Amino acid sequence: MSPRRATIADVARRAGVAPSTASVVFSGKTSVSDATRARVLDAADQLGYTGPDPVAASLRTGRSGIVGVVFEEHLGRAFLDPVKTLMMDGLADAVAPLGAGLLLLRDQEPAGTGPTLTTAPLDAAVLVGCSGLLRESLHAVRARGIPVVVIEGDAGEDVPRIDLDNREAQRQAASHLRGLGHERVATVTLPIRAGWRAGWVEPDAEISVEVTRDRLDAVRDVYPDAPAYAASASSIDEGLAAGRVLLADPGTRPTAVIAQSDLLGAGVIRAAEELGLDVPGDVSVTGFDGIVVDGLAPYRLTTLVQPATEKGRAAGRAVAALVDGDDAPSISLTSTFREGNTTAPPPSPASVD
Amino acid sequence: MSPRRATIADVARRAGVAPSTASVVFSGKTSVSDATRARVLDAADQLGYTGPDPVAASLRTGRSGIVGVVFEEHLGRAFLDPVKTLMMDGLADAVAPLGAGLLLLRDQEPAGTGPTLTTAPLDAAVLVGCSGLLRESLHAVRARGIPVVVIEGDAGEDVPRIDLDNREAQRQAASHLRGLGHERVATVTLPIRAGWRAGWVEPDAEISVEVTRDRLDAVRDVYPDAPAYAASASSIDEGLAAGRVLLADPGTRPTAVIAQSDLLGAGVIRAAEELGLDVPGDVSVTGFDGIVVDGLAPYRLTTLVQPATEKGRAAGRAVAALVDGDDAPSISLTSTFREGNTTAPPPSPASVD
DNA sequence: TTGTATGCGTTATCAG
DNA sequence: CTGATAACGCATACAA
C-alpha cells in the first residue's frame, strides 16, 4: 500500500526542525515554543504520522510498557474464576498509571512455537497461581532480569508476594460454626494438586496447592477430624457433586459444610436443596471469596470476603515500584468474615422440644 | 545490580565469532557448525545471556509478536461473559503459531495516562464488541496502518469481520416454538445500547447493539407482536429479574420465553421455579450460546450453540493472514439449534381433554 | 559456513 | 528553547 511509513525524521524535515525537536513535541519532556509545536504537528498531520513508533521508542528508553501476566492454566479456565477476573481488573487499574498494558501469557506454552516469557518485550511480570509449576516461569523471568511479583504463589527466594491470610480467615468461619454449636463439620476443598480429580482427601495426602492446604489446616485447627472432600475445580457443579457425596447419608451427614470457595458453597447448597434439606436449618454452609454468585439469591453465603481486586492492585503497585527501581515489600491481605443467611445453629438431634 | 546486560555482541566476542554468527545460532535461520554453536551457547551461558532482546529484534524485523485485543468494557465485565472467555481461548490458540501473545486493551482508557492502541507495539488488533464505540479505536488503529479484525462489530469499510448468523439462528428457536404450538411468546434481550437499564423495549426504540437487534428481529419474523424486555446485562440474575416481570401476571403470561443468552434463559427458569411454574410444562424457555451454565442442571436449555471458540480462532487466523500480508475474508459463522429439556408444547389452556 | 557493514526509528545528552 | 550527535541491540544482504 503506502510506499513507506513516515518517521519522525520525515516530520522534522518537513517542519524544518531537528528530529530531536520533533521528538520533544510528542514526548512533552521539554517545553517547546507554540509556533514550532504547531509546525511539527502540522507536518505530522500532512504525513499521516501518528506518533513515535513504540518499538523504536522502547529500544531507546528501555521500557516497553508491557506487563506480562502468567497463568498456569488455559486462559479460559483462569477467567472462569471470578476471583481471578477481579484480580485482573485491579491489576489493569494499577499498571495503567505506569502506562502499561497486560500481556496474557501461559505458563507452559504448547511446545514449539509460542510467544512467551522469554521472547516477549516485558517490563515486568506477574505470576498468578499456586502450585510449583511456576518455578520454571520464575526462572525464565529472573534470568532475563525482569522484575517479578507473585500472587498467591510459593515463590520462595526474594520475590515480592501478594498473599492472603487464608488460614486466619478460614479459621474464623470454623470458629463461627463452633460458636453456633456445630460438632459434625465437613469441608469441601479446592483441588489439592494440579490435575486432581474430585475425591476424599486422605489424612496423609500430599497437598501441593498452598491455598488449599492453608484453608484446610484452618478447619483442622478447629475441627481436627473434619472429613475433607476435594473438588476438581471451583464451580457450582463441582460443589454440587461434592455436596451430594457429603450429604447423602443421613447417618453420617455433617450439620455444616465449609466450602473453600463461594462457587463450591453454592453447589453444596444446591445439593442440600436437592436432598430436601433446609439451609441453614438442616445444614449450614460457608463459602470463601465474597463474590456475587450469579443466580444464588435469595441465599447470601456466610463467607470470607477476600479483597480480590485489591490483590491485583497491590500486585500492580508492586510491579510499578520494581520497574521504577524501588523495591516492593511482600504483602499479606486480610479477608473479612461476613455472615449471611446460610449458617445457623445445628438442628437439635433428638428432641423436638 | 549487574553492571550491564550482556548483548549478542558480547557473546560473539567471547565465543570468538562474529555477531551475525551468534545471531544465527539463536534464530536458527541458517545452519551453523556444531562446534561454533556450542562455543556460542557456552559463551552465552557464562555471560548469563538469555537470548536476543525482544525489543531490538522487533525493531529490526518489524514484528513485535503482540496482538492487541480491544474490549469496550471494563476487563472484568468482559470476562464475566463465558462466550468472550471461550473466544479468547480460541484467539490465543490461533495466534500462538504466529508466535504472538495477546495484549489486553480497553477502548476508552480512563483519560490521561494509559497504554493503548496508539502507544502499544502491535502487529495487529482484534476489536471485540458490538456498538459503535469502537469507531474511535478503529480509526486509531487504521491510522497506524495496523491490520485489524472485528468480531461481531459494525466496522463498515473494508475491515474483515467475524460474525454470527444471529438472525437465522434465532429464527430457528422461534420456529421451533411455533412448531410446538406456542402462540404467546415473549423475549428477553441483551442490552439494546450502552448504558441501558433493564426495561421493556418500546416498538420504536432505537437498538444500537447489532446482536440484540438481529436476534430480536428474528423473533419478530415469527412472532411479530412478541413483547420484548431488555436486560441490562447477560447474567442469571438479570434473567431472573426479567423473568419475574414477564411471568408474574397469569393473565398475560407467555407460554414461552426466548432469551437472547443462556444466562438470561437460566434466570428465566429460576423465575418460573420461583413462581411455582413448571419448565417446560407451564412455560418453555430457550437460550442462546450453548455454553454450560454452571449450576443449571438438571435443566438442559434448548438453545442455539454458537461456535464461540471458533470465533476466536477465526479471528486469530484472519489476523495471522493479515500480518503475513495476505488478505483475510470476512466470515460468518453459523450456530446450530440444540433441543434440550426446557421446551415443550404449551399447556392446553381450557380443556383437560 | 562465517564475517562485514548497515540501518531499523527513536530519544538522551549536551552544547548552542 | 533548539539542534547535532550518538547510541539502543539486533538481523539481514552480501561478500568471502
PDB file of N, CA and C in Angstrom, chain B residues 93-167:
ATOM      1  N   ASP B  93      -5.144 -19.558  20.956  1.00  0.00           N
ATOM      2  CA  ASP B  93      -4.680 -20.709  20.172  1.00  0.00           C
ATOM      3  C   ASP B  93      -4.219 -20.286  18.791  1.00  0.00           C
ATOM      4  N   ALA B  94      -5.050 -19.498  18.154  1.00  0.00           N
ATOM      5  CA  ALA B  94      -4.803 -19.185  16.751  1.00  0.00           C
ATOM      6  C   ALA B  94      -3.639 -18.229  16.532  1.00  0.00           C
ATOM      7  N   VAL B  95      -3.318 -17.434  17.500  1.00  0.00           N
ATOM      8  CA  VAL B  95      -2.185 -16.536  17.297  1.00  0.00           C
ATOM      9  C   VAL B  95      -0.875 -17.148  17.790  1.00  0.00           C
ATOM     10  N   ALA B  96      -0.969 -18.245  18.502  1.00  0.00           N
ATOM     11  CA  ALA B  96       0.241 -18.884  19.018  1.00  0.00           C
ATOM     12  C   ALA B  96       1.204 -19.270  17.898  1.00  0.00           C
ATOM     13  N   PRO B  97       0.713 -19.882  16.826  1.00  0.00           N
ATOM     14  CA  PRO B  97       1.607 -20.249  15.724  1.00  0.00           C
ATOM     15  C   PRO B  97       2.322 -19.034  15.167  1.00  0.00           C
ATOM     16  N   LEU B  98       1.690 -17.913  15.315  1.00  0.00           N
ATOM     17  CA  LEU B  98       2.261 -16.669  14.843  1.00  0.00           C
ATOM     18  C   LEU B  98       3.376 -16.238  15.800  1.00  0.00           C
ATOM     19  N   GLY B  99       3.424 -16.914  16.899  1.00  0.00           N
ATOM     20  CA  GLY B  99       4.401 -16.547  17.911  1.00  0.00           C
ATOM     21  C   GLY B  99       3.982 -15.301  18.648  1.00  0.00           C
ATOM     22  N   ALA B 100       2.700 -15.064  18.680  1.00  0.00           N
ATOM     23  CA  ALA B 100       2.228 -13.813  19.276  1.00  0.00           C
ATOM     24  C   ALA B 100       1.467 -14.031  20.573  1.00  0.00           C
ATOM     25  N   GLY B 101       1.449 -13.006  21.383  1.00  0.00           N
ATOM     26  CA  GLY B 101       0.689 -13.023  22.619  1.00  0.00           C
ATOM     27  C   GLY B 101      -0.423 -12.002  22.538  1.00  0.00           C
ATOM     28  N   LEU B 102      -1.325 -12.048  23.498  1.00  0.00           N
ATOM     29  CA  LEU B 102      -2.467 -11.145  23.478  1.00  0.00           C
ATOM     30  C   LEU B 102      -2.306 -10.026  24.500  1.00  0.00           C
ATOM     31  N   LEU B 103      -2.409  -8.823  24.019  1.00  0.00           N
ATOM     32  CA  LEU B 103      -2.329  -7.667  24.903  1.00  0.00           C
ATOM     33  C   LEU B 103      -3.734  -7.123  25.133  1.00  0.00           C
ATOM     34  N   LEU B 104      -4.114  -7.045  26.389  1.00  0.00           N
ATOM     35  CA  LEU B 104      -5.447  -6.577  26.733  1.00  0.00           C
ATOM     36  C   LEU B 104      -5.534  -5.063  26.658  1.00  0.00           C
ATOM     37  N   LEU B 105      -6.495  -4.576  25.925  1.00  0.00           N
ATOM     38  CA  LEU B 105      -6.636  -3.133  25.782  1.00  0.00           C
ATOM     39  C   LEU B 105      -8.084  -2.737  26.011  1.00  0.00           C
ATOM     40  N   ARG B 106      -8.264  -1.578  26.599  1.00  0.00           N
ATOM     41  CA  ARG B 106      -9.625  -1.087  26.764  1.00  0.00           C
ATOM     42  C   ARG B 106      -9.892   0.019  25.773  1.00  0.00           C
ATOM     43  N   ASP B 107     -11.116   0.057  25.323  1.00  0.00           N
ATOM     44  CA  ASP B 107     -11.490   1.012  24.305  1.00  0.00           C
ATOM     45  C   ASP B 107     -11.236   2.436  24.766  1.00  0.00           C
ATOM     46  N   GLN B 108     -11.808   2.754  25.883  1.00  0.00           N
ATOM     47  CA  GLN B 108     -11.673   4.120  26.349  1.00  0.00           C
ATOM     48  C   GLN B 108     -10.872   4.143  27.627  1.00  0.00           C
ATOM     49  N   GLU B 109      -9.592   4.254  27.470  1.00  0.00           N
ATOM     50  CA  GLU B 109      -8.745   4.350  28.637  1.00  0.00           C
ATOM     51  C   GLU B 109      -9.192   5.529  29.477  1.00  0.00           C
ATOM     52  N   PRO B 110      -9.267   5.319  30.783  1.00  0.00           N
ATOM     53  CA  PRO B 110      -9.529   6.409  31.699  1.00  0.00           C
ATOM     54  C   PRO B 110      -8.537   7.532  31.389  1.00  0.00           C
ATOM     55  N   ALA B 111      -9.029   8.585  30.915  1.00  0.00           N
ATOM     56  CA  ALA B 111      -8.226   9.699  30.398  1.00  0.00           C
ATOM     57  C   ALA B 111      -6.838   9.839  31.008  1.00  0.00           C
ATOM     58  N   GLY B 112      -6.038  10.622  30.326  1.00  0.00           N
ATOM     59  CA  GLY B 112      -4.700  10.866  30.826  1.00  0.00           C
ATOM     60  C   GLY B 112      -3.781   9.716  30.472  1.00  0.00           C
ATOM     61  N   THR B 113      -3.034   9.269  31.448  1.00  0.00           N
ATOM     62  CA  THR B 113      -2.090   8.213  31.218  1.00  0.00           C
ATOM     63  C   THR B 113      -2.759   6.890  30.897  1.00  0.00           C
ATOM     64  N   GLY B 114      -2.242   6.213  29.936  1.00  0.00           N
ATOM     65  CA  GLY B 114      -2.787   4.886  29.615  1.00  0.00           C
ATOM     66  C   GLY B 114      -1.884   4.180  28.651  1.00  0.00           C
ATOM     67  N   PRO B 115      -2.052   2.932  28.464  1.00  0.00           N
ATOM     68  CA  PRO B 115      -1.234   2.213  27.490  1.00  0.00           C
ATOM     69  C   PRO B 115      -1.806   2.488  26.106  1.00  0.00           C
ATOM     70  N   THR B 116      -2.624   1.680  25.659  1.00  0.00           N
ATOM     71  CA  THR B 116      -3.468   1.911  24.495  1.00  0.00           C
ATOM     72  C   THR B 116      -2.937   1.690  23.103  1.00  0.00           C
ATOM     73  N   LEU B 117      -3.914   1.689  22.329  1.00  0.00           N
ATOM     74  CA  LEU B 117      -3.865   1.448  20.908  1.00  0.00           C
ATOM     75  C   LEU B 117      -2.821   2.279  20.176  1.00  0.00           C
ATOM     76  N   THR B 118      -2.591   3.483  20.647  1.00  0.00           N
ATOM     77  CA  THR B 118      -1.683   4.339  19.889  1.00  0.00           C
ATOM     78  C   THR B 118      -0.242   4.194  20.352  1.00  0.00           C
ATOM     79  N   THR B 119      -0.075   3.595  21.514  1.00  0.00           N
ATOM     80  CA  THR B 119       1.279   3.556  22.048  1.00  0.00           C
ATOM     81  C   THR B 119       1.807   2.145  22.262  1.00  0.00           C
ATOM     82  N   ALA B 120       0.999   1.162  21.973  1.00  0.00           N
ATOM     83  CA  ALA B 120       1.460  -0.202  22.195  1.00  0.00           C
ATOM     84  C   ALA B 120       2.092  -0.763  20.926  1.00  0.00           C
ATOM     85  N   PRO B 121       3.103  -1.590  21.116  1.00  0.00           N
ATOM     86  CA  PRO B 121       3.772  -2.199  19.972  1.00  0.00           C
ATOM     87  C   PRO B 121       2.922  -3.348  19.443  1.00  0.00           C
ATOM     88  N   LEU B 122       2.119  -3.074  18.456  1.00  0.00           N
ATOM     89  CA  LEU B 122       1.160  -4.070  17.984  1.00  0.00           C
ATOM     90  C   LEU B 122       1.435  -4.546  16.561  1.00  0.00           C
ATOM     91  N   ASP B 123       1.296  -5.842  16.351  1.00  0.00           N
ATOM     92  CA  ASP B 123       1.359  -6.361  14.984  1.00  0.00           C
ATOM     93  C   ASP B 123      -0.015  -6.328  14.346  1.00  0.00           C
ATOM     94  N   ALA B 124      -1.018  -6.383  15.192  1.00  0.00           N
ATOM     95  CA  ALA B 124      -2.393  -6.410  14.708  1.00  0.00           C
ATOM     96  C   ALA B 124      -3.326  -6.189  15.881  1.00  0.00           C
ATOM     97  N   ALA B 125      -4.573  -5.925  15.592  1.00  0.00           N
ATOM     98  CA  ALA B 125      -5.526  -5.724  16.670  1.00  0.00           C
ATOM     99  C   ALA B 125      -6.824  -6.445  16.364  1.00  0.00           C
ATOM    100  N   VAL B 126      -7.468  -6.898  17.427  1.00  0.00           N
ATOM    101  CA  VAL B 126      -8.776  -7.514  17.298  1.00  0.00           C
ATOM    102  C   VAL B 126      -9.751  -6.680  18.108  1.00  0.00           C
ATOM    103  N   LEU B 127     -10.779  -6.194  17.465  1.00  0.00           N
ATOM    104  CA  LEU B 127     -11.774  -5.383  18.169  1.00  0.00           C
ATOM    105  C   LEU B 127     -12.968  -6.261  18.520  1.00  0.00           C
ATOM    106  N   VAL B 128     -13.329  -6.245  19.788  1.00  0.00           N
ATOM    107  CA  VAL B 128     -14.436  -7.087  20.231  1.00  0.00           C
ATOM    108  C   VAL B 128     -15.569  -6.228  20.726  1.00  0.00           C
ATOM    109  N   GLY B 129     -16.706  -6.410  20.157  1.00  0.00           N
ATOM    110  CA  GLY B 129     -17.807  -5.641  20.700  1.00  0.00           C
ATOM    111  C   GLY B 129     -18.847  -5.350  19.663  1.00  0.00           C
ATOM    112  N   CYS B 130     -19.823  -4.621  20.087  1.00  0.00           N
ATOM    113  CA  CYS B 130     -20.951  -4.536  19.196  1.00  0.00           C
ATOM    114  C   CYS B 130     -21.342  -3.114  18.837  1.00  0.00           C
ATOM    115  N   SER B 131     -21.229  -2.214  19.768  1.00  0.00           N
ATOM    116  CA  SER B 131     -21.773  -0.901  19.467  1.00  0.00           C
ATOM    117  C   SER B 131     -20.815  -0.096  18.612  1.00  0.00           C
ATOM    118  N   GLY B 132     -21.129   1.150  18.414  1.00  0.00           N
ATOM    119  CA  GLY B 132     -20.314   1.985  17.563  1.00  0.00           C
ATOM    120  C   GLY B 132     -19.168   2.635  18.299  1.00  0.00           C
ATOM    121  N   LEU B 133     -19.053   2.303  19.580  1.00  0.00           N
ATOM    122  CA  LEU B 133     -17.987   2.909  20.371  1.00  0.00           C
ATOM    123  C   LEU B 133     -16.619   2.611  19.801  1.00  0.00           C
ATOM    124  N   LEU B 134     -16.570   1.473  19.114  1.00  0.00           N
ATOM    125  CA  LEU B 134     -15.278   1.047  18.626  1.00  0.00           C
ATOM    126  C   LEU B 134     -14.771   1.922  17.504  1.00  0.00           C
ATOM    127  N   ARG B 135     -15.637   2.740  17.001  1.00  0.00           N
ATOM    128  CA  ARG B 135     -15.265   3.599  15.885  1.00  0.00           C
ATOM    129  C   ARG B 135     -13.934   4.305  16.090  1.00  0.00           C
ATOM    130  N   GLU B 136     -13.807   4.857  17.241  1.00  0.00           N
ATOM    131  CA  GLU B 136     -12.602   5.610  17.550  1.00  0.00           C
ATOM    132  C   GLU B 136     -11.370   4.715  17.562  1.00  0.00           C
ATOM    133  N   SER B 137     -11.517   3.582  18.215  1.00  0.00           N
ATOM    134  CA  SER B 137     -10.415   2.633  18.257  1.00  0.00           C
ATOM    135  C   SER B 137     -10.038   2.231  16.844  1.00  0.00           C
ATOM    136  N   LEU B 138     -11.056   1.970  16.069  1.00  0.00           N
ATOM    137  CA  LEU B 138     -10.828   1.538  14.704  1.00  0.00           C
ATOM    138  C   LEU B 138      -9.985   2.564  13.966  1.00  0.00           C
ATOM    139  N   HIS B 139     -10.365   3.798  14.166  1.00  0.00           N
ATOM    140  CA  HIS B 139      -9.660   4.868  13.488  1.00  0.00           C
ATOM    141  C   HIS B 139      -8.201   4.929  13.909  1.00  0.00           C
ATOM    142  N   ALA B 140      -7.993   4.839  15.213  1.00  0.00           N
ATOM    143  CA  ALA B 140      -6.630   4.908  15.730  1.00  0.00           C
ATOM    144  C   ALA B 140      -5.759   3.815  15.129  1.00  0.00           C
ATOM    145  N   VAL B 141      -6.313   2.641  15.081  1.00  0.00           N
ATOM    146  CA  VAL B 141      -5.544   1.507  14.580  1.00  0.00           C
ATOM    147  C   VAL B 141      -5.234   1.644  13.094  1.00  0.00           C
ATOM    148  N   ARG B 142      -6.218   2.034  12.361  1.00  0.00           N
ATOM    149  CA  ARG B 142      -6.007   2.132  10.927  1.00  0.00           C
ATOM    150  C   ARG B 142      -5.023   3.243  10.594  1.00  0.00           C
ATOM    151  N   ALA B 143      -5.069   4.295  11.361  1.00  0.00           N
ATOM    152  CA  ALA B 143      -4.143   5.393  11.115  1.00  0.00           C
ATOM    153  C   ALA B 143      -2.709   4.907  11.281  1.00  0.00           C
ATOM    154  N   ARG B 144      -2.543   3.964  12.166  1.00  0.00           N
ATOM    155  CA  ARG B 144      -1.196   3.436  12.375  1.00  0.00           C
ATOM    156  C   ARG B 144      -0.823   2.409  11.320  1.00  0.00           C
ATOM    157  N   GLY B 145      -1.820   2.051  10.523  1.00  0.00           N
ATOM    158  CA  GLY B 145      -1.544   1.065   9.497  1.00  0.00           C
ATOM    159  C   GLY B 145      -1.442  -0.342  10.039  1.00  0.00           C
ATOM    160  N   ILE B 146      -2.101  -0.548  11.161  1.00  0.00           N
ATOM    161  CA  ILE B 146      -2.059  -1.875  11.769  1.00  0.00           C
ATOM    162  C   ILE B 146      -3.251  -2.699  11.297  1.00  0.00           C
ATOM    163  N   PRO B 147      -2.996  -3.931  10.883  1.00  0.00           N
ATOM    164  CA  PRO B 147      -4.090  -4.801  10.458  1.00  0.00           C
ATOM    165  C   PRO B 147      -5.099  -4.981  11.580  1.00  0.00           C
ATOM    166  N   VAL B 148      -6.362  -5.038  11.228  1.00  0.00           N
ATOM    167  CA  VAL B 148      -7.368  -5.166  12.268  1.00  0.00           C
ATOM    168  C   VAL B 148      -8.509  -6.083  11.828  1.00  0.00           C
ATOM    169  N   VAL B 149      -9.059  -6.782  12.810  1.00  0.00           N
ATOM    170  CA  VAL B 149     -10.188  -7.675  12.575  1.00  0.00           C
ATOM    171  C   VAL B 149     -11.252  -7.342  13.608  1.00  0.00           C
ATOM    172  N   VAL B 150     -12.479  -7.376  13.202  1.00  0.00           N
ATOM    173  CA  VAL B 150     -13.547  -7.061  14.138  1.00  0.00           C
ATOM    174  C   VAL B 150     -14.425  -8.280  14.391  1.00  0.00           C
ATOM    175  N   ILE B 151     -14.682  -8.546  15.654  1.00  0.00           N
ATOM    176  CA  ILE B 151     -15.563  -9.656  15.990  1.00  0.00           C
ATOM    177  C   ILE B 151     -16.928  -9.115  16.351  1.00  0.00           C
ATOM    178  N   GLU B 152     -17.917  -9.531  15.629  1.00  0.00           N
ATOM    179  CA  GLU B 152     -19.281  -9.092  15.897  1.00  0.00           C
ATOM    180  C   GLU B 152     -19.371  -7.597  16.106  1.00  0.00           C
ATOM    181  N   GLY B 153     -18.851  -6.887  15.181  1.00  0.00           N
ATOM    182  CA  GLY B 153     -18.926  -5.445  15.311  1.00  0.00           C
ATOM    183  C   GLY B 153     -19.271  -4.823  13.980  1.00  0.00           C
ATOM    184  N   ASP B 154     -19.808  -3.660  14.062  1.00  0.00           N
ATOM    185  CA  ASP B 154     -20.206  -2.954  12.863  1.00  0.00           C
ATOM    186  C   ASP B 154     -19.036  -2.079  12.418  1.00  0.00           C
ATOM    187  N   ALA B 155     -18.126  -2.678  11.696  1.00  0.00           N
ATOM    188  CA  ALA B 155     -16.903  -1.963  11.358  1.00  0.00           C
ATOM    189  C   ALA B 155     -17.026  -1.181  10.065  1.00  0.00           C
ATOM    190  N   GLY B 156     -17.968  -1.573   9.261  1.00  0.00           N
ATOM    191  CA  GLY B 156     -18.104  -0.919   7.979  1.00  0.00           C
ATOM    192  C   GLY B 156     -16.837  -1.086   7.174  1.00  0.00           C
ATOM    193  N   GLU B 157     -16.653  -0.225   6.220  1.00  0.00           N
ATOM    194  CA  GLU B 157     -15.437  -0.202   5.442  1.00  0.00           C
ATOM    195  C   GLU B 157     -14.964  -1.591   5.017  1.00  0.00           C
ATOM    196  N   ASP B 158     -13.687  -1.697   4.895  1.00  0.00           N
ATOM    197  CA  ASP B 158     -13.167  -2.965   4.365  1.00  0.00           C
ATOM    198  C   ASP B 158     -12.425  -3.761   5.424  1.00  0.00           C
ATOM    199  N   VAL B 159     -12.935  -3.687   6.635  1.00  0.00           N
ATOM    200  CA  VAL B 159     -12.310  -4.423   7.720  1.00  0.00           C
ATOM    201  C   VAL B 159     -12.897  -5.826   7.792  1.00  0.00           C
ATOM    202  N   PRO B 160     -12.048  -6.831   7.821  1.00  0.00           N
ATOM    203  CA  PRO B 160     -12.560  -8.198   7.933  1.00  0.00           C
ATOM    204  C   PRO B 160     -13.358  -8.368   9.222  1.00  0.00           C
ATOM    205  N   ARG B 161     -14.477  -9.033   9.111  1.00  0.00           N
ATOM    206  CA  ARG B 161     -15.325  -9.238  10.285  1.00  0.00           C
ATOM    207  C   ARG B 161     -15.518 -10.719  10.535  1.00  0.00           C
ATOM    208  N   ILE B 162     -15.671 -11.061  11.783  1.00  0.00           N
ATOM    209  CA  ILE B 162     -16.058 -12.416  12.135  1.00  0.00           C
ATOM    210  C   ILE B 162     -17.452 -12.283  12.721  1.00  0.00           C
ATOM    211  N   ASP B 163     -18.396 -12.866  12.058  1.00  0.00           N
ATOM    212  CA  ASP B 163     -19.775 -12.676  12.509  1.00  0.00           C
ATOM    213  C   ASP B 163     -20.516 -13.974  12.737  1.00  0.00           C
ATOM    214  N   LEU B 164     -21.694 -13.788  13.300  1.00  0.00           N
ATOM    215  CA  LEU B 164     -22.552 -14.931  13.597  1.00  0.00           C
ATOM    216  C   LEU B 164     -23.837 -14.752  12.810  1.00  0.00           C
ATOM    217  N   ASP B 165     -24.471 -15.856  12.467  1.00  0.00           N
ATOM    218  CA  ASP B 165     -25.749 -15.795  11.753  1.00  0.00           C
ATOM    219  C   ASP B 165     -26.869 -15.599  12.770  1.00  0.00           C
ATOM    220  N   ASN B 166     -26.774 -14.529  13.527  1.00  0.00           N
ATOM    221  CA  ASN B 166     -27.718 -14.336  14.626  1.00  0.00           C
ATOM    222  C   ASN B 166     -29.175 -14.448  14.213  1.00  0.00           C
ATOM    223  N   ARG B 167     -29.498 -13.794  13.144  1.00  0.00           N
ATOM    224  CA  ARG B 167     -30.913 -13.766  12.770  1.00  0.00           C
ATOM    225  C   ARG B 167     -31.426 -15.144  12.369  1.00  0.00           C
TER     226      ARG B 167
END
